[in-house]
Amino acid sequence: MDNRDIVQKSYQSFLKQYLQKQDEQMLYKGQELSRRAIEQNISPEEIVNYHVSMLKETYPDLPKEVLVSFDFLLEVMISYGFAYREHQSLRHRQLELKTEMEVAANMQTTLLQTDIPSVPEMQIGALSVPARQMNGDYHHFTCDENNCLGVAIADVIGKGMPAALCMSMIKYSMDSLPETRMQPSAVLESLNRVVERNVDPSMFVTMLYGIYDTRVHSFFFSSAGHEPGFFYEAKKDRFAEISTKGVVLGVTRQASFEEYQLDVAPGDMIVLLSDGVTECRAGDEFVEREYIVDLIRKYMHLSPQEIVESVYDELMRLQGFELRDDFTLIILQRDV
């Protein structure tokens, strides 16, 4: 006797005992039996057939109306069974996809991981948080033998797995270009060709890449349509928007990128961010860029790392702890 036969015999036995005694213990056994039926993929309509078969055997003189009612119940259970099995199949696939996404997210975290380097006369703060499991933002630091700091921040216009794969491609393309790392415009031109050839036309990448030269305390950078950051001049105690030009990566193969320079005095700060920072919402309204500046100013007595973490916490509270877009915020500050 196989397991399905055992379930059928058990069902009919428990039902018969319950009809005779109305013992609640049989109801508990029925609940356990339902779990065994699911494990054996026994459909609801089969359970109804077990039920009808036992009743006919036990009560051969059942009214015709009662027997006919079971025909109606059987049809209902057939449709229910189909829907239930489809639901179980979709649930199983959803669990498989969730597991795959978790594995992919962990792999992406490992692949895109970057350490904040120790640079003389400089403090660095960075925080990147994905809105979903996969991060469509990318940031990376390098430091050469001259203690020159390279910093990249990018954002894929898109979300989910495609954006994450694109970010991984950008990362490894960056790693293959060490000889041009001191030329931000050349870096973006090379990456633009990679994106234009390999990324779907509906997906674009914004990016800012810069080099902070500690020998002359200047920040040289180029932008590919990336969200403008801020520059804080300590001497004047004011924030100014970092204004740049440049098309997003992947639009045209022949794109060129202008290079800019910021001279950084003691106490000055360079603020780089993704649009997930400036497009936070308070209710249905986007926050103003000035609000982000006010938050940074509020925590300027802290270290850059503490500033980015405090700004993130404030914006999360503002949004009811629901991050709607990938969040990346970087602060570079020259020591006083």
CSV table of N, CA, C and O in Angstrom, one decimal, residues 5 18 28 42 63 68 70 120 132 143 154 229-230 236 249 282 294 310 326 330 332 336:
chain,number,residue,atom,x,y,z
A,5,ASP,N,-2.6,5.7,-0.8
A,5,ASP,CA,-3.6,4.7,-0.3
A,5,ASP,C,-3.8,4.9,1.2
A,5,ASP,O,-4.9,4.8,1.7
A,18,TYR,N,-15.6,10.0,13.3
A,18,TYR,CA,-16.2,11.3,13.7
A,18,TYR,C,-17.7,11.3,13.6
A,18,TYR,O,-18.4,11.8,14.4
A,28,TYR,N,-8.7,17.1,15.0
A,28,TYR,CA,-7.2,17.3,15.0
A,28,TYR,C,-6.5,16.4,14.1
A,28,TYR,O,-5.6,16.7,13.4
A,42,ILE,N,-2.0,15.2,-3.1
A,42,ILE,CA,-3.4,14.8,-3.3
A,42,ILE,C,-4.3,16.0,-3.4
A,42,ILE,O,-4.3,16.9,-2.6
A,63,PRO,N,-30.2,10.4,0.6
A,63,PRO,CA,-31.1,11.0,-0.4
A,63,PRO,C,-30.3,11.4,-1.7
A,63,PRO,O,-29.2,11.8,-1.6
A,68,VAL,N,-26.2,14.4,-5.2
A,68,VAL,CA,-26.1,15.4,-6.3
A,68,VAL,C,-25.3,16.6,-5.8
A,68,VAL,O,-24.5,17.2,-6.5
A,70,PHE,N,-22.9,16.7,-3.8
A,70,PHE,CA,-21.5,16.4,-3.9
A,70,PHE,C,-20.9,16.5,-5.3
A,70,PHE,O,-19.7,16.8,-5.5
A,120,PRO,N,46.8,61.0,3.3
A,120,PRO,CA,47.3,62.1,4.1
A,120,PRO,C,46.5,63.4,4.0
A,120,PRO,O,46.1,63.8,2.9
A,132,ARG,N,16.6,48.2,-3.2
A,132,ARG,CA,16.2,46.8,-3.3
A,132,ARG,C,17.4,45.9,-3.0
A,132,ARG,O,18.4,46.4,-2.5
A,143,CYS,N,43.9,54.5,-4.7
A,143,CYS,CA,45.0,55.4,-4.2
A,143,CYS,C,46.3,54.9,-4.8
A,143,CYS,O,46.6,53.7,-4.6
A,154,ALA,N,28.6,56.3,-9.8
A,154,ALA,CA,27.8,56.1,-11.0
A,154,ALA,C,26.4,55.6,-10.6
A,154,ALA,O,26.2,55.1,-9.5
A,229,GLY,N,27.1,67.5,-7.6
A,229,GLY,CA,27.4,67.5,-6.1
A,229,GLY,C,27.5,68.9,-5.6
A,229,GLY,O,27.0,69.9,-6.2
A,230,PHE,N,28.2,69.0,-4.4
A,230,PHE,CA,28.4,70.3,-3.8
A,230,PHE,C,29.8,70.5,-3.4
A,230,PHE,O,30.5,69.5,-3.1
A,236,LYS,N,34.9,80.8,3.1
A,236,LYS,CA,33.7,81.6,2.9
A,236,LYS,C,32.4,81.1,3.6
A,236,LYS,O,31.4,81.7,3.6
A,249,LEU,N,26.6,58.1,-20.2
A,249,LEU,CA,27.4,57.0,-20.9
A,249,LEU,C,26.4,56.2,-21.8
A,249,LEU,O,25.3,55.8,-21.3
A,282,ALA,N,9.3,63.8,0.9
A,282,ALA,CA,8.6,64.0,2.1
A,282,ALA,C,7.1,64.0,1.7
A,282,ALA,O,6.6,65.0,1.2
A,294,ASP,N,21.4,71.8,4.0
A,294,ASP,CA,21.1,72.1,5.4
A,294,ASP,C,21.4,70.9,6.3
A,294,ASP,O,21.9,71.1,7.4
A,310,SER,N,24.6,60.3,9.3
A,310,SER,CA,23.6,61.1,9.9
A,310,SER,C,22.6,61.6,8.9
A,310,SER,O,21.4,61.6,9.1
A,326,ASP,N,18.2,53.9,-4.8
A,326,ASP,CA,19.5,53.6,-4.3
A,326,ASP,C,20.1,54.9,-3.8
A,326,ASP,O,20.0,56.0,-4.4
A,330,ILE,N,29.0,60.6,-0.8
A,330,ILE,CA,30.4,60.6,-0.5
A,330,ILE,C,30.9,62.0,-0.1
A,330,ILE,O,30.4,63.0,-0.7
A,332,LEU,N,34.4,64.1,0.7
A,332,LEU,CA,35.9,64.3,0.8
A,332,LEU,C,36.2,65.6,1.5
A,332,LEU,O,35.7,66.6,1.0
A,336,VAL,N,41.9,70.5,8.3
A,336,VAL,CA,42.1,71.9,8.7
A,336,VAL,C,43.6,72.1,9.1
A,336,VAL,O,44.1,71.3,9.8
